[in-house]
Tab-separated table of C-alpha atoms in Angstrom:
chain	number	residue	atom	x	y	z
Q	1	MET	CA	121.921	98.996	78.980
Q	2	LYS	CA	118.622	98.114	77.294
Q	3	TYR	CA	117.556	99.855	74.110
Q	4	ILE	CA	114.177	100.069	72.400
Q	5	GLY	CA	115.107	100.845	68.846
Q	6	LYS	CA	117.453	103.826	68.944
Q	7	PHE	CA	116.255	104.922	72.384
Q	8	LYS	CA	118.217	104.076	75.548
Q	9	VAL	CA	115.903	102.988	78.371
Q	10	ALA	CA	116.520	104.984	81.563
Q	11	GLY	CA	113.685	103.594	83.682
Q	12	LEU	CA	110.070	102.428	83.860
Q	13	LEU	CA	107.548	105.231	84.366
Q	14	GLY	CA	104.387	103.142	84.516
Q	15	LYS	CA	102.386	100.309	83.045
Q	16	GLY	CA	98.780	99.548	82.250
Q	17	GLY	CA	96.631	96.991	80.519
Q	18	MET	CA	97.863	97.875	77.049
Q	19	GLY	CA	101.547	98.547	77.560
Q	20	LYS	CA	104.437	100.072	79.451
Q	21	VAL	CA	105.764	103.631	79.469
Q	22	PHE	CA	109.522	104.041	79.746
Q	23	LYS	CA	111.756	106.995	80.414
Q	24	VAL	CA	114.212	107.061	77.504
Q	25	GLU	CA	117.183	109.032	76.227
Q	26	TYR	CA	117.411	110.198	72.634
Q	27	PRO	CA	120.624	109.370	70.782
Q	28	VAL	CA	123.345	112.040	70.475
Q	29	THR	CA	121.455	114.822	72.326
Q	30	GLY	CA	120.655	112.853	75.490
Q	31	LYS	CA	117.206	114.502	75.548
Q	32	ILE	CA	114.805	112.773	77.945
Q	33	GLY	CA	111.493	111.510	76.596
Q	34	ALA	CA	108.730	109.009	77.318
Q	35	LEU	CA	108.148	105.902	75.197
Q	36	LYS	CA	104.963	103.834	75.226
Q	37	LEU	CA	105.494	100.232	74.074
Q	38	LEU	CA	102.689	97.785	73.298
Q	39	GLU	CA	102.969	95.019	75.914
Q	40	PRO	CA	99.372	94.074	76.778
Q	41	VAL	CA	98.444	92.006	79.800
Q	42	PRO	CA	97.464	88.443	78.817
Q	43	LEU	CA	93.785	88.983	79.692
Q	44	LEU	CA	93.505	91.841	77.210
Q	45	THR	CA	94.989	89.717	74.438
Q	46	THR	CA	92.611	86.886	75.313
Q	47	LEU	CA	89.601	89.205	75.137
Q	48	MET	CA	90.528	91.095	71.975
Q	49	GLY	CA	93.135	89.045	70.168
Q	50	GLU	CA	96.615	90.276	69.250
Q	51	LYS	CA	95.438	92.155	66.173
Q	52	GLY	CA	92.595	93.834	68.040
Q	53	VAL	CA	94.942	95.079	70.758
Q	54	GLU	CA	97.473	96.344	68.230
Q	55	ASP	CA	94.755	98.105	66.241
Q	56	LEU	CA	93.644	99.872	69.423
Q	57	PHE	CA	97.218	100.931	70.225
Q	58	VAL	CA	97.857	102.231	66.709
Q	59	ALA	CA	94.515	104.078	66.744
Q	60	GLU	CA	95.598	105.877	69.920
Q	61	ALA	CA	98.834	106.967	68.239
Q	62	VAL	CA	96.978	108.123	65.120
Q	63	THR	CA	94.533	110.136	67.236
Q	64	LEU	CA	97.370	111.844	69.116
Q	65	ALA	CA	99.233	112.601	65.897
Q	66	SER	CA	96.147	114.283	64.436
Q	67	LEU	CA	95.873	116.770	67.319
Q	68	ARG	CA	97.930	119.909	67.801
Q	69	HIS	CA	97.165	121.860	70.954
Q	70	PRO	CA	99.287	123.165	73.867
Q	71	HIS	CA	97.170	121.204	76.367
Q	72	VAL	CA	97.204	117.863	74.539
Q	73	VAL	CA	100.270	115.618	74.709
Q	74	GLU	CA	102.153	115.463	71.408
Q	75	ILE	CA	103.370	112.270	69.739
Q	76	LEU	CA	106.940	112.678	68.480
Q	77	ASP	CA	107.801	109.379	66.810
Q	78	PHE	CA	106.268	106.007	65.911
Q	79	ASP	CA	108.147	102.794	65.125
Q	80	ARG	CA	108.374	99.103	65.925
Q	81	PHE	CA	110.750	97.140	68.148
Q	82	GLU	CA	110.933	93.376	67.740
Q	83	GLY	CA	107.580	93.569	65.986
Q	84	LYS	CA	105.887	95.608	68.743
Q	85	PRO	CA	104.690	99.141	67.957
Q	86	PHE	CA	105.748	102.058	70.142
Q	87	TYR	CA	105.523	105.828	70.104
Q	88	THR	CA	107.403	108.571	71.919
Q	89	MET	CA	106.196	111.684	73.731
Q	90	GLY	CA	107.638	114.450	75.866
Q	91	PHE	CA	108.711	113.515	79.397
Q	92	TYR	CA	106.498	114.940	82.144
Q	93	SER	CA	107.295	113.781	85.658
Q	94	ASN	CA	104.168	115.133	87.334
Q	95	ASN	CA	100.428	114.729	86.886
Q	96	LEU	CA	97.267	115.999	88.502
Q	97	GLY	CA	96.663	112.708	90.316
Q	98	ALA	CA	100.036	112.897	92.057
Q	99	LEU	CA	99.484	116.574	92.871
Q	100	MET	CA	96.149	115.756	94.499
Q	101	GLY	CA	97.630	112.786	96.337
Q	102	GLU	CA	95.085	110.472	94.747
Q	103	SER	CA	95.906	106.805	95.251
Q	104	TYR	CA	94.666	103.797	93.355
Q	105	GLU	CA	92.164	103.450	96.199
Q	106	THR	CA	90.302	106.315	94.575
Q	107	GLU	CA	87.708	106.763	97.312
Q	108	ARG	CA	90.303	107.805	99.907
Q	109	PRO	CA	90.517	111.561	100.695
Q	110	SER	CA	92.905	113.644	98.588
Q	111	ARG	CA	94.642	116.998	98.981
Q	112	VAL	CA	92.638	120.196	98.579
Q	113	ILE	CA	94.013	122.625	95.990
Q	114	LYS	CA	93.330	126.350	96.318
Q	115	ILE	CA	90.565	127.793	94.176
Q	116	GLU	CA	92.636	129.896	91.767
Q	117	ARG	CA	95.039	127.077	90.937
Q	118	SER	CA	92.259	124.492	90.598
Q	119	VAL	CA	90.357	126.734	88.215
Q	120	GLY	CA	93.545	127.457	86.272
Q	121	TYR	CA	94.140	123.757	85.678
Q	122	ILE	CA	90.518	123.062	84.759
Q	123	LEU	CA	90.352	125.942	82.271
Q	124	GLN	CA	93.401	124.517	80.507
Q	125	ILE	CA	91.784	121.069	80.426
Q	126	LEU	CA	88.577	122.526	78.999
Q	127	ASP	CA	90.582	124.373	76.356
Q	128	GLY	CA	92.235	121.105	75.356
Q	129	LEU	CA	88.896	119.292	75.318
Q	130	ALA	CA	87.423	122.008	73.108
Q	131	CYS	CA	90.106	121.123	70.564
Q	132	LEU	CA	89.370	117.389	70.859
Q	133	HIS	CA	85.635	117.871	70.533
Q	134	ASP	CA	86.078	120.220	67.577
Q	135	ARG	CA	87.891	117.348	65.864
Q	136	SER	CA	85.035	114.991	66.850
Q	137	VAL	CA	87.247	113.149	69.377
Q	138	ILE	CA	85.666	112.158	72.700
Q	139	HIS	CA	88.285	111.149	75.269
Q	140	ARG	CA	86.114	109.006	77.596
Q	141	ASP	CA	88.780	108.625	80.287
Q	142	ILE	CA	89.376	112.088	81.723
Q	143	LYS	CA	90.771	111.648	85.246
Q	144	PRO	CA	93.611	113.170	87.314
Q	145	PHE	CA	96.252	110.603	86.354
Q	146	ASN	CA	95.588	111.306	82.665
Q	147	ILE	CA	96.380	114.999	83.101
Q	148	LEU	CA	100.135	115.557	82.906
Q	149	LEU	CA	101.802	118.725	84.234
Q	150	ASP	CA	104.860	120.319	82.662
Q	151	ASP	CA	107.579	122.362	84.377
Q	152	LEU	CA	105.502	125.562	84.246
Q	153	ASP	CA	102.229	124.021	85.501
Q	154	ASN	CA	100.703	123.685	82.048
Q	155	VAL	CA	98.441	120.649	81.635
Q	156	LYS	CA	98.732	118.013	78.917
Q	157	ILE	CA	95.804	115.654	78.336
Q	158	CYS	CA	97.112	112.141	77.664
Q	159	ASP	CA	96.080	108.472	77.334
Q	160	PHE	CA	93.727	108.287	74.373
Q	161	GLY	CA	93.346	104.501	74.495
Q	162	LEU	CA	89.601	104.746	75.156
Q	163	SER	CA	88.887	107.736	72.923
Q	164	LYS	CA	86.426	107.528	70.034
Q	165	LEU	CA	85.341	109.558	67.061
Q	166	ARG	CA	81.814	110.925	67.151
Q	167	ASN	CA	79.342	108.298	65.817
Q	168	GLU	CA	82.118	105.666	65.700
Q	169	THR	CA	81.359	102.177	67.039
Q	170	PHE	CA	84.166	100.199	68.639
Q	171	HIS	CA	83.850	96.441	68.251
Q	172	GLY	CA	85.773	95.294	71.291
Q	173	HIS	CA	85.156	93.921	74.737
Q	174	ALA	CA	82.749	96.098	76.723
Q	175	SER	CA	85.004	96.351	79.789
Q	176	LEU	CA	87.558	98.298	77.743
Q	177	LYS	CA	85.203	101.120	76.879
Q	178	VAL	CA	83.724	102.251	80.150
Q	179	GLY	CA	86.478	104.497	81.517
Q	180	SER	CA	87.432	104.959	85.157
Q	181	PRO	CA	85.050	104.415	88.081
Q	182	TYR	CA	83.937	107.599	89.876
Q	183	TYR	CA	84.984	109.790	86.915
Q	184	ALA	CA	83.037	108.183	84.058
Q	185	SER	CA	79.563	109.571	83.338
Q	186	PRO	CA	76.528	107.406	84.250
Q	187	GLU	CA	75.567	106.764	80.626
Q	188	GLN	CA	79.072	105.625	79.690
Q	189	GLU	CA	78.717	102.314	81.510
Q	190	LYS	CA	75.445	101.467	79.786
Q	191	ASP	CA	76.189	102.745	76.294
Q	192	PRO	CA	79.854	103.727	75.845
Q	193	ASP	CA	79.474	104.074	72.079
Q	194	GLY	CA	76.559	106.467	72.500
Q	195	VAL	CA	78.272	109.092	74.668
Q	196	ASP	CA	78.912	112.619	73.440
Q	197	GLU	CA	81.134	115.516	74.531
Q	198	THR	CA	79.200	116.006	77.755
Q	199	ALA	CA	80.626	112.726	79.085
Q	200	ASP	CA	84.073	114.337	79.167
Q	201	LEU	CA	82.627	117.460	80.810
Q	202	TYR	CA	81.028	115.311	83.519
Q	203	SER	CA	84.475	113.883	84.306
Q	204	VAL	CA	85.925	117.396	84.491
Q	205	GLY	CA	83.218	118.340	87.001
Q	206	VAL	CA	84.119	115.378	89.207
Q	207	MET	CA	87.799	116.339	89.069
Q	208	LEU	CA	87.163	119.953	90.044
Q	209	PHE	CA	84.854	118.918	92.887
Q	210	ARG	CA	87.568	116.694	94.261
Q	211	MET	CA	90.314	119.294	93.822
Q	212	LEU	CA	88.329	121.845	95.844
Q	213	THR	CA	87.020	119.516	98.565
Q	214	GLY	CA	89.411	116.570	98.773
Q	215	LYS	CA	86.472	114.207	98.342
Q	216	LEU	CA	84.574	112.483	95.562
Q	217	PRO	CA	81.038	113.790	95.001
Q	218	GLU	CA	78.201	111.816	96.535
Q	219	LYS	CA	74.461	112.157	96.052
Q	220	LYS	CA	73.897	114.532	98.950
Q	221	SER	CA	77.348	116.136	99.189
Q	222	ARG	CA	77.576	119.881	98.568
Q	223	ALA	CA	80.872	121.550	97.766
Q	224	SER	CA	79.987	124.602	99.878
Q	225	GLU	CA	79.564	122.380	102.938
Q	226	LEU	CA	82.949	120.716	102.418
Q	227	ASN	CA	84.936	123.896	101.691
Q	228	SER	CA	83.925	127.070	103.536
Q	229	ASP	CA	85.522	129.265	100.850
Q	230	LEU	CA	82.861	128.109	98.367
Q	231	ASP	CA	79.329	129.513	98.313
Q	232	PRO	CA	76.095	127.993	96.918
Q	233	THR	CA	76.808	129.335	93.411
Q	234	TRP	CA	79.505	126.673	93.212
Q	235	ASP	CA	76.899	124.049	94.122
Q	236	ASP	CA	74.782	125.227	91.189
Q	237	PHE	CA	77.788	124.885	88.896
Q	238	PHE	CA	78.465	121.314	90.036
Q	239	ASP	CA	74.778	120.391	89.771
Q	240	ARG	CA	74.949	121.265	86.095
Q	241	ALA	CA	78.439	119.918	85.391
Q	242	MET	CA	77.627	116.534	86.936
Q	243	ALA	CA	73.951	116.278	85.999
Q	244	PHE	CA	72.768	112.685	85.576
Q	245	LEU	CA	71.218	113.395	82.185
Q	246	PRO	CA	73.618	114.597	79.445
Q	247	GLY	CA	71.084	117.153	78.212
Q	248	HIS	CA	71.136	118.919	81.589
Q	249	ARG	CA	74.914	119.481	81.535
Q	250	PHE	CA	76.947	122.229	79.913
Q	251	PRO	CA	76.589	121.729	76.155
Q	252	ASP	CA	80.268	122.264	75.405
Q	253	ALA	CA	83.656	122.980	76.979
Q	254	ASP	CA	83.530	126.707	76.174
Q	255	SER	CA	80.252	127.327	78.011
Q	256	MET	CA	81.526	125.395	81.030
Q	257	ALA	CA	84.720	127.463	80.994
Q	258	GLU	CA	82.800	130.759	80.850
Q	259	ASP	CA	80.714	129.830	83.893
Q	260	LEU	CA	83.836	128.776	85.762
Q	261	LYS	CA	85.638	132.022	84.940
Q	262	GLY	CA	82.691	133.948	86.359
Q	263	LEU	CA	82.769	131.939	89.584
Q	264	CYS	CA	86.502	132.452	89.994
Q	265	LEU	CA	86.250	136.197	89.323
Q	266	ALA	CA	83.492	136.510	91.928
Q	267	TRP	CA	85.659	134.583	94.407
Q	268	ILE	CA	88.658	136.861	93.808
Q	269	GLU	CA	86.515	139.985	94.262
Q	270	LYS	CA	85.048	138.533	97.461
Q	271	LYS	CA	88.512	137.736	98.804
Q	272	GLU	CA	89.880	141.193	97.957
Q	273	LYS	CA	86.929	142.884	99.656
Q	274	PHE	CA	87.322	140.680	102.711
Q	275	CYS	CA	91.058	141.359	102.943
Q	276	SER	CA	90.712	145.116	102.379
Q	277	VAL	CA	89.231	145.463	105.867
Q	278	SER	CA	91.895	146.562	108.364
Q	279	MET	CA	93.168	143.426	110.054
Q	280	ASP	CA	96.463	144.412	111.617
Q	281	TRP	CA	96.124	141.528	114.039
Q	282	LEU	CA	96.705	139.127	111.163
Q	283	ASN	CA	100.386	140.008	111.172
Q	284	GLU	CA	100.747	139.720	114.928
Q	285	THR	CA	102.413	136.546	116.129
Q	286	GLU	CA	103.466	135.413	119.558
Q	287	PRO	CA	107.204	135.695	120.155
Q	288	PHE	CA	108.927	132.388	119.672
Q	289	GLN	CA	110.390	130.750	122.745
Q	290	ARG	CA	112.442	127.939	121.260
Q	291	GLN	CA	115.371	127.230	118.985
Q	292	ILE	CA	114.952	124.037	116.996
Q	293	LYS	CA	117.641	121.985	115.312
Q	294	VAL	CA	116.951	120.638	111.839
Q	295	ARG	CA	118.960	118.025	109.965
Q	296	HIS	CA	121.128	119.728	107.350
Q	297	LEU	CA	123.138	116.785	106.008
Q	298	PRO	CA	121.524	115.007	103.029
Q	299	GLU	CA	120.319	111.441	103.456
Q	300	LYS	CA	118.834	108.707	101.296
Q	301	ILE	CA	115.330	108.032	102.607
Q	302	PRO	CA	113.296	105.394	100.705
Q	303	ARG	CA	109.591	106.025	100.208
Q	304	ALA	CA	108.742	103.120	102.519
Q	305	ARG	CA	110.359	105.001	105.434
Q	306	ALA	CA	109.353	108.526	104.464
Q	307	GLN	CA	106.167	108.962	106.509
Q	308	LYS	CA	107.880	107.934	109.721
Q	309	ALA	CA	111.181	109.667	108.966
Q	310	PHE	CA	109.532	112.998	108.117
Q	311	ASP	CA	106.499	112.618	110.443
Q	312	LEU	CA	103.972	112.888	107.608
Q	313	ASP	CA	100.312	111.961	107.260
Q	314	SER	CA	98.974	109.646	104.549
Q	315	LEU	CA	98.956	112.541	102.042
Q	316	MET	CA	102.643	113.303	102.712
Q	317	ARG	CA	101.889	116.474	104.685
Q	318	PRO	CA	103.610	117.290	107.998
Q	319	ARG	CA	101.528	116.111	110.938
Q	320	GLN	CA	102.517	119.149	112.971
Q	321	ILE	CA	103.064	122.641	111.580
Q	322	LEU	CA	104.431	125.191	114.012
Q	323	PRO	CA	103.605	128.930	113.829
Q	324	LYS	CA	105.930	130.857	111.530
Q	325	HIS	CA	107.986	133.900	112.537
Q	326	PHE	CA	109.876	134.599	109.329
Q	327	LYS	CA	111.666	137.922	108.902
Q	328	ALA	CA	112.433	139.437	105.505
Q	329	LEU	CA	116.051	140.584	105.233
Q	330	GLY	CA	116.608	142.885	102.286
Q	331	SER	CA	115.448	142.057	98.790
Q	332	ASP	CA	115.919	138.288	98.604
Q	333	LEU	CA	116.617	136.870	102.057
Q	334	VAL	CA	114.286	135.413	104.664
Q	335	LYS	CA	115.403	134.482	108.171
Q	336	ASP	CA	113.730	131.882	110.347
Q	337	PRO	CA	114.661	132.834	113.934
Q	338	GLU	CA	113.518	129.462	115.260
Q	339	THR	CA	115.912	127.410	113.152
Q	340	GLY	CA	118.546	130.080	112.583
Q	341	LEU	CA	118.363	129.372	108.860
Q	342	VAL	CA	118.584	132.043	106.172
Q	343	TRP	CA	116.710	131.305	102.936
Q	344	GLN	CA	116.465	132.772	99.509
Q	345	SER	CA	113.061	134.360	99.087
Q	346	SER	CA	113.126	133.523	95.380
Q	347	GLY	CA	115.528	130.929	93.975
Q	348	THR	CA	116.278	129.686	90.489
Q	349	ARG	CA	114.644	131.851	87.858
Q	350	PHE	CA	113.501	128.823	85.858
Q	351	PRO	CA	112.856	125.181	86.801
Q	352	VAL	CA	115.987	123.009	86.742
Q	353	ASN	CA	116.745	119.316	87.053
Q	354	TRP	CA	118.384	118.094	90.244
Q	355	LYS	CA	121.944	118.144	88.899
Q	356	GLU	CA	121.476	121.679	87.575
Q	357	GLY	CA	120.093	122.657	90.984
Q	358	CYS	CA	123.304	121.484	92.657
Q	359	ALA	CA	125.333	123.530	90.163
Q	360	TYR	CA	123.166	126.595	90.908
Q	361	VAL	CA	124.018	126.383	94.617
Q	362	GLN	CA	127.729	126.057	93.828
Q	363	ARG	CA	127.482	129.210	91.724
Q	364	LEU	CA	125.873	131.114	94.607
Q	365	ASN	CA	128.838	130.192	96.799
Q	366	ARG	CA	131.414	131.193	94.178
Q	367	GLU	CA	129.711	134.573	93.864
Q	368	ARG	CA	129.227	134.940	97.647
Q	369	TYR	CA	125.564	135.679	97.050
Q	370	GLN	CA	124.235	138.200	99.607
Q	371	GLY	CA	127.593	137.920	101.412
Q	372	PHE	CA	127.394	134.175	102.176
Q	373	ASP	CA	129.499	131.349	100.761
Q	374	ASN	CA	127.901	128.420	102.589
Q	375	TRP	CA	124.667	128.079	100.601
Q	376	ARG	CA	123.318	124.566	100.107
Q	377	MET	CA	120.333	122.781	98.660
Q	378	PRO	CA	117.981	122.257	101.631
Q	379	THR	CA	117.188	118.855	103.044
Q	380	ALA	CA	113.574	117.719	102.998
Q	381	ALA	CA	113.556	118.215	106.774
Q	382	GLU	CA	114.526	121.866	106.274
Q	383	LEU	CA	111.917	122.371	103.556
Q	384	LEU	CA	109.259	121.072	105.930
Q	385	THR	CA	110.011	123.988	108.289
Q	386	ILE	CA	108.844	126.544	105.701
Q	387	ILE	CA	105.689	124.673	104.680
Q	388	SER	CA	102.356	126.117	105.793
Q	389	PRO	CA	98.890	124.552	105.612
Q	390	LEU	CA	96.596	125.562	102.759
Q	391	PRO	CA	95.294	129.025	103.764
Q	392	LYS	CA	91.597	129.482	104.416
Q	393	GLY	CA	89.493	132.363	105.711
Q	394	THR	CA	91.629	135.165	107.161
Q	395	GLY	CA	94.767	133.209	106.288
Q	396	LEU	CA	94.146	134.125	102.651
Q	397	CYS	CA	94.932	137.755	103.497
Q	398	LEU	CA	98.483	137.178	104.683
Q	399	GLU	CA	101.189	138.213	102.234
Q	400	PRO	CA	103.642	135.355	101.653
Q	401	VAL	CA	107.211	136.077	102.697
Q	402	PHE	CA	108.562	133.662	100.075
Q	403	ASP	CA	108.256	134.216	96.344
Q	404	LEU	CA	105.635	131.644	95.312
Q	405	ARG	CA	106.688	131.702	91.685
Q	406	GLN	CA	109.145	129.098	92.922
Q	407	HIS	CA	106.731	126.761	94.659
Q	408	TRP	CA	108.011	123.307	93.546
Q	409	LEU	CA	111.325	122.938	95.396
Q	410	TRP	CA	114.088	120.349	95.153
Q	411	SER	CA	115.655	118.936	98.315
Q	412	ALA	CA	119.128	117.465	98.742
Q	413	ASP	CA	117.662	114.202	100.084
Q	414	ARG	CA	117.506	111.218	97.752
Q	415	ALA	CA	114.668	108.698	97.655
Q	416	THR	CA	116.521	106.280	95.365
Q	417	PHE	CA	119.645	106.364	93.223
Q	418	THR	CA	117.635	108.067	90.467
Q	419	SER	CA	115.127	110.173	92.441
Q	420	ALA	CA	115.080	112.871	95.104
Q	421	TRP	CA	112.539	114.440	97.439
Q	422	TYR	CA	110.864	117.737	96.581
Q	423	ALA	CA	108.304	119.947	98.340
Q	424	SER	CA	105.256	121.896	97.244
Q	425	LEU	CA	105.493	125.178	99.106
Q	426	GLU	CA	101.987	126.137	98.023
Q	427	LEU	CA	100.159	122.873	98.775
Q	428	GLY	CA	102.205	121.835	101.795
Q	429	PHE	CA	103.424	118.317	100.993
Q	430	ILE	CA	106.572	116.490	99.930
Q	431	ASP	CA	107.066	113.717	97.396
Q	432	SER	CA	109.835	112.114	95.378
Q	433	SER	CA	110.557	112.575	91.696
Q	434	ASP	CA	113.024	111.497	89.033
Q	435	LEU	CA	116.269	113.498	88.997
Q	436	SER	CA	115.456	114.463	85.403
Q	437	SER	CA	112.351	116.346	86.578
Q	438	TYR	CA	112.342	120.123	86.629
Q	439	TYR	CA	111.652	122.067	89.834
Q	440	HIS	CA	113.088	125.201	91.429
Q	441	VAL	CA	115.739	125.507	94.122
Q	442	LYS	CA	115.537	127.892	97.077
Q	443	ALA	CA	118.982	127.781	98.635
Q	444	VAL	CA	119.475	127.887	102.403
Q	445	CYS	CA	122.437	128.630	104.652
Q	446	THR	CA	123.340	128.803	108.311
Q	447	PRO	CA	125.017	132.114	109.190
Q	448	PRO	CA	128.401	131.799	110.937
Q	449	GLY	CA	128.170	131.332	114.689
Q	450	LEU	CA	124.903	129.357	114.622
């Protein structure tokens, strides 16, 4: 087993131009963390020299260590291994880019996230940026993949390799300072050393636009035309957030957050008024006329086969979603008459890793929870039967039969030896994640005789 210093390497999480990020185990406790090791690509070393690259890496660590905020990733340790510097951070298996389904072909469509959740994420990001900007730190590379998500959906801003102090000049190769295409502000490409806080706010505007519409903003695109739940006041917000000239944007993160809170409050009031109208027909569904069989035995399904095996689109959503006829049974049971399956409405009280999820199901059986002793962790195929498309219009008025506090759900299906499939009940997609990740479990069972 490979070690980096005292840390046991448990896998590779990612790599970039400056280095690699590993999943590691701490000695004695076995705590899982993330370790970033300086291993630059040859081109970067050629452009900047070994010392220049190392100085940049160390500067990133120093910047992180100087910040203390719940929405900024925290550096835990710094050391060297075989002469190479590294630092450790908390382990977060999810990020906003993965949640949105953004690929490295950035211009491809992404998943739409509902308004309240999108705004919740963005307000956390703006709160973190307010801390950075108060300390005169400008990030310059705000994008979905640099926004980590913890077990409770709290964001953590990461990757400070391109950050700068206000009025600081970086004497490196120009290509290292621009940021990410589509998310970087217009002035950042021409004068990266001259940007101010509004460059980060521009990037936040692009992110929110994409979260709400599934598309990148274009010159003539209007958010209200791409998402019918948005009205022209949202267009005004985006016009200011993504203004070409920095002086026409929000002056700081707090003012942008206040405007966004007002928009979200107006949306919630509009939705409540809309749904207060008597719409009994919303709860009327046609009687089901079929009984479908769903695979209940766990399988190992590699990512390369997942779309075909699960019949998913390119964003890992089911191609066909059948009407739902769920029936609530008592306080914590939901029956699906079409599959014959009985589900927990809730599930684990707190997020758990995959192994802990298996133990939770065993405990339900020992206790004969709700009178059943054949509970199991659902397969991904079974989870797909309770997924619904993102609600819009009148669909927003339907009360969910499942407790959505448990909306990230483990499946019993493996993707690899070290990862398993999970589902987002709220956003309607499945993906794979490391077994050390933390999600909820909603157990399922088949009543005797079915």
